[in-house]
Amino acid sequence: MTTDEKLQHFLDFCMEDSRARSAKMLDDCSAALEKTFEEHKEAARHQAEMRIQIEKDKIKREINKQLSMEQLEIRRELSKKQEELKDMLFVELKNRLASFMETSEYQHMLERQIEQAREVAGNAPLIVYLDPTDEDKLQRIALHQGSGVELRLSQYSFGGGTRAMIPSQNILIDNSFTSRIEEAKRHISFHLTEKGGQGHD
């Protein structure tokens, strides 16, 4: 083998080795870039999912906030409406009581209340107050009462009914219409029916 042939053979060997190493370096670089790209893609996907979740949570909070405000407004409107209905109900009740106070049954009711108070008092002195509007009934009721009961007109109106006192026992028996109405107001409550209307207890 001549020197030129040896030189050519060496050159071919070097070129082949260089091409092989270059190919391997290119493959390694390509693999590294592909891995970096996949990692970047995964990170970008993860960040996008996080942003989407953050936006979802933000929207959910806004919706819940809006719903809470609307529910609060509905409760306020409902409470206002209930108070209006309650006022209307008790205006009607007072009108009916005023009509009832013009009947003979009302006088019988006063006499029954006095009798019940007498039973509580026993032999103790009893003072029974009538509403100032019942002045016309005082004498007639007094005719039916025995001893031990003192009938008086109250200086203050209590809407009808009676208020009885047993001084020796420090007892007040309040059967006035005003007290009954106030008690009813405290206990009355409205609730929604299945059809969406309102009922009351």
PDB file of C-alpha atoms in Angstrom:
ATOM      1  CA  MET A   1       0.000   0.000   0.000  1.00  0.00           C
ATOM      2  CA  THR A   2       1.407   3.289  -1.067  1.00  0.00           C
ATOM      3  CA  THR A   3       1.697   6.333   1.104  1.00  0.00           C
ATOM      4  CA  ASP A   4      -1.111   8.027  -0.776  1.00  0.00           C
ATOM      5  CA  GLU A   5      -3.357   4.997  -0.276  1.00  0.00           C
ATOM      6  CA  LYS A   6      -2.519   4.905   3.461  1.00  0.00           C
ATOM      7  CA  LEU A   7      -3.237   8.614   3.682  1.00  0.00           C
ATOM      8  CA  GLN A   8      -6.551   8.212   1.847  1.00  0.00           C
ATOM      9  CA  HIS A   9      -7.478   5.274   4.077  1.00  0.00           C
ATOM     10  CA  PHE A  10      -6.675   7.301   7.195  1.00  0.00           C
ATOM     11  CA  LEU A  11      -8.675  10.225   5.843  1.00  0.00           C
ATOM     12  CA  ASP A  12     -11.671   7.996   5.097  1.00  0.00           C
ATOM     13  CA  PHE A  13     -11.467   6.488   8.604  1.00  0.00           C
ATOM     14  CA  CYS A  14     -11.303   9.916  10.193  1.00  0.00           C
ATOM     15  CA  MET A  15     -14.216  11.199   8.125  1.00  0.00           C
ATOM     16  CA  GLU A  16     -16.331   8.148   8.997  1.00  0.00           C
ATOM     17  CA  ASP A  17     -15.487   8.470  12.681  1.00  0.00           C
ATOM     18  CA  SER A  18     -16.260  12.179  12.560  1.00  0.00           C
ATOM     19  CA  ARG A  19     -19.600  11.566  10.831  1.00  0.00           C
ATOM     20  CA  ALA A  20     -20.516   8.880  13.418  1.00  0.00           C
ATOM     21  CA  ARG A  21     -19.643  11.124  16.336  1.00  0.00           C
ATOM     22  CA  SER A  22     -21.471  14.061  14.734  1.00  0.00           C
ATOM     23  CA  ALA A  23     -24.544  11.900  14.188  1.00  0.00           C
ATOM     24  CA  LYS A  24     -24.445  10.737  17.804  1.00  0.00           C
ATOM     25  CA  MET A  25     -24.009  14.307  19.047  1.00  0.00           C
ATOM     26  CA  LEU A  26     -26.898  15.392  16.839  1.00  0.00           C
ATOM     27  CA  ASP A  27     -29.090  12.558  18.159  1.00  0.00           C
ATOM     28  CA  ASP A  28     -28.179  13.386  21.771  1.00  0.00           C
ATOM     29  CA  CYS A  29     -28.865  17.081  21.200  1.00  0.00           C
ATOM     30  CA  SER A  30     -32.155  16.294  19.464  1.00  0.00           C
ATOM     31  CA  ALA A  31     -33.182  13.988  22.329  1.00  0.00           C
ATOM     32  CA  ALA A  32     -32.271  16.656  24.888  1.00  0.00           C
ATOM     33  CA  LEU A  33     -34.221  19.300  22.997  1.00  0.00           C
ATOM     34  CA  GLU A  34     -37.198  16.958  22.669  1.00  0.00           C
ATOM     35  CA  LYS A  35     -37.082  16.252  26.416  1.00  0.00           C
ATOM     36  CA  THR A  36     -36.840  20.002  27.176  1.00  0.00           C
ATOM     37  CA  PHE A  37     -39.737  20.658  24.828  1.00  0.00           C
ATOM     38  CA  GLU A  38     -41.914  17.963  26.489  1.00  0.00           C
ATOM     39  CA  GLU A  39     -41.051  19.328  29.935  1.00  0.00           C
ATOM     40  CA  HIS A  40     -41.884  22.845  28.797  1.00  0.00           C
ATOM     41  CA  LYS A  41     -45.114  21.616  27.226  1.00  0.00           C
ATOM     42  CA  GLU A  42     -46.090  19.774  30.441  1.00  0.00           C
ATOM     43  CA  ALA A  43     -45.262  22.847  32.551  1.00  0.00           C
ATOM     44  CA  ALA A  44     -47.275  25.068  30.203  1.00  0.00           C
ATOM     45  CA  ARG A  45     -50.207  22.629  30.338  1.00  0.00           C
ATOM     46  CA  HIS A  46     -50.015  22.517  34.149  1.00  0.00           C
ATOM     47  CA  GLN A  47     -49.901  26.328  34.361  1.00  0.00           C
ATOM     48  CA  ALA A  48     -52.847  26.576  31.970  1.00  0.00           C
ATOM     49  CA  GLU A  49     -54.846  24.108  34.095  1.00  0.00           C
ATOM     50  CA  MET A  50     -53.975  26.069  37.218  1.00  0.00           C
ATOM     51  CA  ARG A  51     -55.068  29.326  35.587  1.00  0.00           C
ATOM     52  CA  ILE A  52     -58.299  27.688  34.444  1.00  0.00           C
ATOM     53  CA  GLN A  53     -58.935  26.345  37.968  1.00  0.00           C
ATOM     54  CA  ILE A  54     -58.161  29.758  39.485  1.00  0.00           C
ATOM     55  CA  GLU A  55     -60.626  31.383  37.082  1.00  0.00           C
ATOM     56  CA  LYS A  56     -63.225  28.697  37.858  1.00  0.00           C
ATOM     57  CA  ASP A  57     -62.793  29.301  41.595  1.00  0.00           C
ATOM     58  CA  LYS A  58     -62.998  33.054  41.050  1.00  0.00           C
ATOM     59  CA  ILE A  59     -66.192  32.697  39.010  1.00  0.00           C
ATOM     60  CA  LYS A  60     -67.646  30.324  41.632  1.00  0.00           C
ATOM     61  CA  ARG A  61     -66.884  32.815  44.413  1.00  0.00           C
ATOM     62  CA  GLU A  62     -68.464  35.631  42.420  1.00  0.00           C
ATOM     63  CA  ILE A  63     -71.552  33.511  41.759  1.00  0.00           C
ATOM     64  CA  ASN A  64     -71.812  32.541  45.443  1.00  0.00           C
ATOM     65  CA  LYS A  65     -71.360  36.176  46.463  1.00  0.00           C
ATOM     66  CA  GLN A  66     -74.072  37.270  44.058  1.00  0.00           C
ATOM     67  CA  LEU A  67     -76.391  34.488  45.230  1.00  0.00           C
ATOM     68  CA  SER A  68     -75.808  35.434  48.866  1.00  0.00           C
ATOM     69  CA  MET A  69     -76.632  39.068  48.120  1.00  0.00           C
ATOM     70  CA  GLU A  70     -79.781  38.067  46.228  1.00  0.00           C
ATOM     71  CA  GLN A  71     -80.849  35.701  49.036  1.00  0.00           C
ATOM     72  CA  LEU A  72     -80.300  38.469  51.582  1.00  0.00           C
ATOM     73  CA  GLU A  73     -82.401  40.851  49.509  1.00  0.00           C
ATOM     74  CA  ILE A  74     -85.128  38.208  49.146  1.00  0.00           C
ATOM     75  CA  ARG A  75     -85.117  37.670  52.933  1.00  0.00           C
ATOM     76  CA  ARG A  76     -85.405  41.412  53.484  1.00  0.00           C
ATOM     77  CA  GLU A  77     -88.293  41.687  51.056  1.00  0.00           C
ATOM     78  CA  LEU A  78     -89.955  38.627  52.600  1.00  0.00           C
ATOM     79  CA  SER A  79     -89.529  40.024  56.107  1.00  0.00           C
ATOM     80  CA  LYS A  80     -90.963  43.362  54.980  1.00  0.00           C
ATOM     81  CA  LYS A  81     -93.912  41.619  53.334  1.00  0.00           C
ATOM     82  CA  GLN A  82     -94.500  39.506  56.442  1.00  0.00           C
ATOM     83  CA  GLU A  83     -94.569  42.630  58.611  1.00  0.00           C
ATOM     84  CA  GLU A  84     -97.055  44.237  56.225  1.00  0.00           C
ATOM     85  CA  LEU A  85     -99.251  41.134  56.321  1.00  0.00           C
ATOM     86  CA  LYS A  86     -98.971  40.986  60.104  1.00  0.00           C
ATOM     87  CA  ASP A  87    -100.013  44.625  60.386  1.00  0.00           C
ATOM     88  CA  MET A  88    -102.969  44.029  58.060  1.00  0.00           C
ATOM     89  CA  LEU A  89    -103.950  40.939  60.047  1.00  0.00           C
ATOM     90  CA  PHE A  90    -103.952  42.769  63.367  1.00  0.00           C
ATOM     91  CA  VAL A  91    -105.765  45.781  61.975  1.00  0.00           C
ATOM     92  CA  GLU A  92    -108.488  43.376  60.860  1.00  0.00           C
ATOM     93  CA  LEU A  93    -108.388  41.683  64.266  1.00  0.00           C
ATOM     94  CA  LYS A  94    -108.797  45.006  66.085  1.00  0.00           C
ATOM     95  CA  ASN A  95    -111.723  45.914  63.842  1.00  0.00           C
ATOM     96  CA  ARG A  96    -113.403  42.610  64.632  1.00  0.00           C
ATOM     97  CA  LEU A  97    -112.763  43.064  68.340  1.00  0.00           C
ATOM     98  CA  ALA A  98    -114.299  46.535  68.164  1.00  0.00           C
ATOM     99  CA  SER A  99    -117.409  45.007  66.597  1.00  0.00           C
ATOM    100  CA  PHE A 100    -117.429  42.207  69.173  1.00  0.00           C
ATOM    101  CA  MET A 101    -117.285  44.752  72.016  1.00  0.00           C
ATOM    102  CA  GLU A 102    -120.658  46.071  70.856  1.00  0.00           C
ATOM    103  CA  THR A 103    -122.367  42.708  71.428  1.00  0.00           C
ATOM    104  CA  SER A 104    -123.983  41.191  74.505  1.00  0.00           C
ATOM    105  CA  GLU A 105    -121.559  38.279  74.218  1.00  0.00           C
ATOM    106  CA  TYR A 106    -118.733  40.681  75.056  1.00  0.00           C
ATOM    107  CA  GLN A 107    -120.434  41.632  78.310  1.00  0.00           C
ATOM    108  CA  HIS A 108    -120.894  37.938  79.126  1.00  0.00           C
ATOM    109  CA  MET A 109    -117.185  37.431  78.446  1.00  0.00           C
ATOM    110  CA  LEU A 110    -116.311  40.248  80.881  1.00  0.00           C
ATOM    111  CA  GLU A 111    -118.476  38.629  83.528  1.00  0.00           C
ATOM    112  CA  ARG A 112    -116.780  35.243  82.952  1.00  0.00           C
ATOM    113  CA  GLN A 113    -113.340  36.844  83.273  1.00  0.00           C
ATOM    114  CA  ILE A 114    -114.376  38.456  86.537  1.00  0.00           C
ATOM    115  CA  GLU A 115    -115.738  35.141  87.831  1.00  0.00           C
ATOM    116  CA  GLN A 116    -112.488  33.362  86.919  1.00  0.00           C
ATOM    117  CA  ALA A 117    -110.488  36.070  88.713  1.00  0.00           C
ATOM    118  CA  ARG A 118    -112.766  35.672  91.764  1.00  0.00           C
ATOM    119  CA  GLU A 119    -111.987  31.944  91.815  1.00  0.00           C
ATOM    120  CA  VAL A 120    -108.257  32.721  91.817  1.00  0.00           C
ATOM    121  CA  ALA A 121    -108.667  35.325  94.576  1.00  0.00           C
ATOM    122  CA  GLY A 122    -110.768  33.084  96.795  1.00  0.00           C
ATOM    123  CA  ASN A 123    -111.700  35.141  99.854  1.00  0.00           C
ATOM    124  CA  ALA A 124    -109.051  37.807  99.162  1.00  0.00           C
ATOM    125  CA  PRO A 125    -110.203  41.255  98.031  1.00  0.00           C
ATOM    126  CA  LEU A 126    -110.288  41.619  94.248  1.00  0.00           C
ATOM    127  CA  ILE A 127    -110.076  44.783  92.139  1.00  0.00           C
ATOM    128  CA  VAL A 128    -111.208  44.481  88.528  1.00  0.00           C
ATOM    129  CA  TYR A 129    -110.456  47.206  85.999  1.00  0.00           C
ATOM    130  CA  LEU A 130    -112.576  47.747  82.906  1.00  0.00           C
ATOM    131  CA  ASP A 131    -111.442  49.666  79.847  1.00  0.00           C
ATOM    132  CA  PRO A 132    -112.626  53.318  79.764  1.00  0.00           C
ATOM    133  CA  THR A 133    -114.649  52.489  76.651  1.00  0.00           C
ATOM    134  CA  ASP A 134    -116.692  50.025  78.752  1.00  0.00           C
ATOM    135  CA  GLU A 135    -117.984  52.682  81.141  1.00  0.00           C
ATOM    136  CA  ASP A 136    -121.529  52.021  79.938  1.00  0.00           C
ATOM    137  CA  LYS A 137    -121.217  48.378  81.035  1.00  0.00           C
ATOM    138  CA  LEU A 138    -119.843  49.062  84.521  1.00  0.00           C
ATOM    139  CA  GLN A 139    -123.153  49.424  86.329  1.00  0.00           C
ATOM    140  CA  ARG A 140    -124.780  46.441  84.629  1.00  0.00           C
ATOM    141  CA  ILE A 141    -121.810  44.188  85.407  1.00  0.00           C
ATOM    142  CA  ALA A 142    -121.649  45.472  89.007  1.00  0.00           C
ATOM    143  CA  LEU A 143    -125.241  44.341  89.555  1.00  0.00           C
ATOM    144  CA  HIS A 144    -124.187  40.729  88.921  1.00  0.00           C
ATOM    145  CA  GLN A 145    -121.187  40.786  91.243  1.00  0.00           C
ATOM    146  CA  GLY A 146    -121.274  39.913  94.889  1.00  0.00           C
ATOM    147  CA  SER A 147    -119.142  41.256  97.699  1.00  0.00           C
ATOM    148  CA  GLY A 148    -115.361  41.069  97.560  1.00  0.00           C
ATOM    149  CA  VAL A 149    -115.137  42.452  94.020  1.00  0.00           C
ATOM    150  CA  GLU A 150    -114.413  46.115  93.408  1.00  0.00           C
ATOM    151  CA  LEU A 151    -115.047  47.281  89.847  1.00  0.00           C
ATOM    152  CA  ARG A 152    -113.152  50.279  88.570  1.00  0.00           C
ATOM    153  CA  LEU A 153    -112.648  52.071  85.268  1.00  0.00           C
ATOM    154  CA  SER A 154    -109.006  52.124  84.242  1.00  0.00           C
ATOM    155  CA  GLN A 155    -107.407  55.506  83.608  1.00  0.00           C
ATOM    156  CA  TYR A 156    -105.659  53.996  80.610  1.00  0.00           C
ATOM    157  CA  SER A 157    -107.160  52.116  77.708  1.00  0.00           C
ATOM    158  CA  PHE A 158    -106.125  48.491  77.249  1.00  0.00           C
ATOM    159  CA  GLY A 159    -108.326  47.721  74.282  1.00  0.00           C
ATOM    160  CA  GLY A 160    -111.094  45.865  76.082  1.00  0.00           C
ATOM    161  CA  GLY A 161    -111.273  42.821  78.341  1.00  0.00           C
ATOM    162  CA  THR A 162    -110.330  43.071  82.002  1.00  0.00           C
ATOM    163  CA  ARG A 163    -107.369  43.483  84.313  1.00  0.00           C
ATOM    164  CA  ALA A 164    -107.813  42.079  87.793  1.00  0.00           C
ATOM    165  CA  MET A 165    -105.618  42.659  90.822  1.00  0.00           C
ATOM    166  CA  ILE A 166    -105.392  40.691  94.048  1.00  0.00           C
ATOM    167  CA  PRO A 167    -103.449  43.197  96.183  1.00  0.00           C
ATOM    168  CA  SER A 168    -102.905  40.905  99.150  1.00  0.00           C
ATOM    169  CA  GLN A 169    -101.215  38.330  96.919  1.00  0.00           C
ATOM    170  CA  ASN A 170     -99.557  40.835  94.566  1.00  0.00           C
ATOM    171  CA  ILE A 171    -101.194  39.097  91.581  1.00  0.00           C
ATOM    172  CA  LEU A 172    -102.243  40.724  88.291  1.00  0.00           C
ATOM    173  CA  ILE A 173    -104.565  38.757  86.019  1.00  0.00           C
ATOM    174  CA  ASP A 174    -104.264  40.442  82.641  1.00  0.00           C
ATOM    175  CA  ASN A 175    -107.070  39.475  80.275  1.00  0.00           C
ATOM    176  CA  SER A 176    -106.931  42.716  78.324  1.00  0.00           C
ATOM    177  CA  PHE A 177    -107.233  42.611  74.562  1.00  0.00           C
ATOM    178  CA  THR A 178    -104.040  44.676  74.224  1.00  0.00           C
ATOM    179  CA  SER A 179    -102.019  42.045  76.101  1.00  0.00           C
ATOM    180  CA  ARG A 180    -103.594  39.215  74.123  1.00  0.00           C
ATOM    181  CA  ILE A 181    -102.822  40.985  70.842  1.00  0.00           C
ATOM    182  CA  GLU A 182     -99.217  41.670  71.868  1.00  0.00           C
ATOM    183  CA  GLU A 183     -98.803  38.044  72.867  1.00  0.00           C
ATOM    184  CA  ALA A 184    -100.232  36.921  69.528  1.00  0.00           C
ATOM    185  CA  LYS A 185     -97.827  39.258  67.698  1.00  0.00           C
ATOM    186  CA  ARG A 186     -94.873  37.710  69.486  1.00  0.00           C
ATOM    187  CA  HIS A 187     -95.898  34.185  68.584  1.00  0.00           C
ATOM    188  CA  ILE A 188     -97.281  34.586  65.091  1.00  0.00           C
ATOM    189  CA  SER A 189     -95.012  33.360  62.310  1.00  0.00           C
ATOM    190  CA  PHE A 190     -95.415  33.021  58.573  1.00  0.00           C
ATOM    191  CA  HIS A 191     -94.141  30.168  56.448  1.00  0.00           C
ATOM    192  CA  LEU A 192     -94.080  29.426  52.743  1.00  0.00           C
ATOM    193  CA  THR A 193     -96.551  26.819  51.551  1.00  0.00           C
ATOM    194  CA  GLU A 194     -95.721  24.170  48.967  1.00  0.00           C
ATOM    195  CA  LYS A 195     -97.499  26.218  46.301  1.00  0.00           C
ATOM    196  CA  GLY A 196     -95.330  29.223  47.063  1.00  0.00           C
ATOM    197  CA  GLY A 197     -97.970  31.145  48.991  1.00  0.00           C
ATOM    198  CA  GLN A 198     -97.819  32.083  52.660  1.00  0.00           C
ATOM    199  CA  GLY A 199     -99.556  30.627  55.637  1.00  0.00           C
ATOM    200  CA  HIS A 200     -99.384  31.700  59.266  1.00  0.00           C
ATOM    201  CA  ASP A 201     -99.459  30.079  62.670  1.00  0.00           C
TER     202      ASP A 201
END
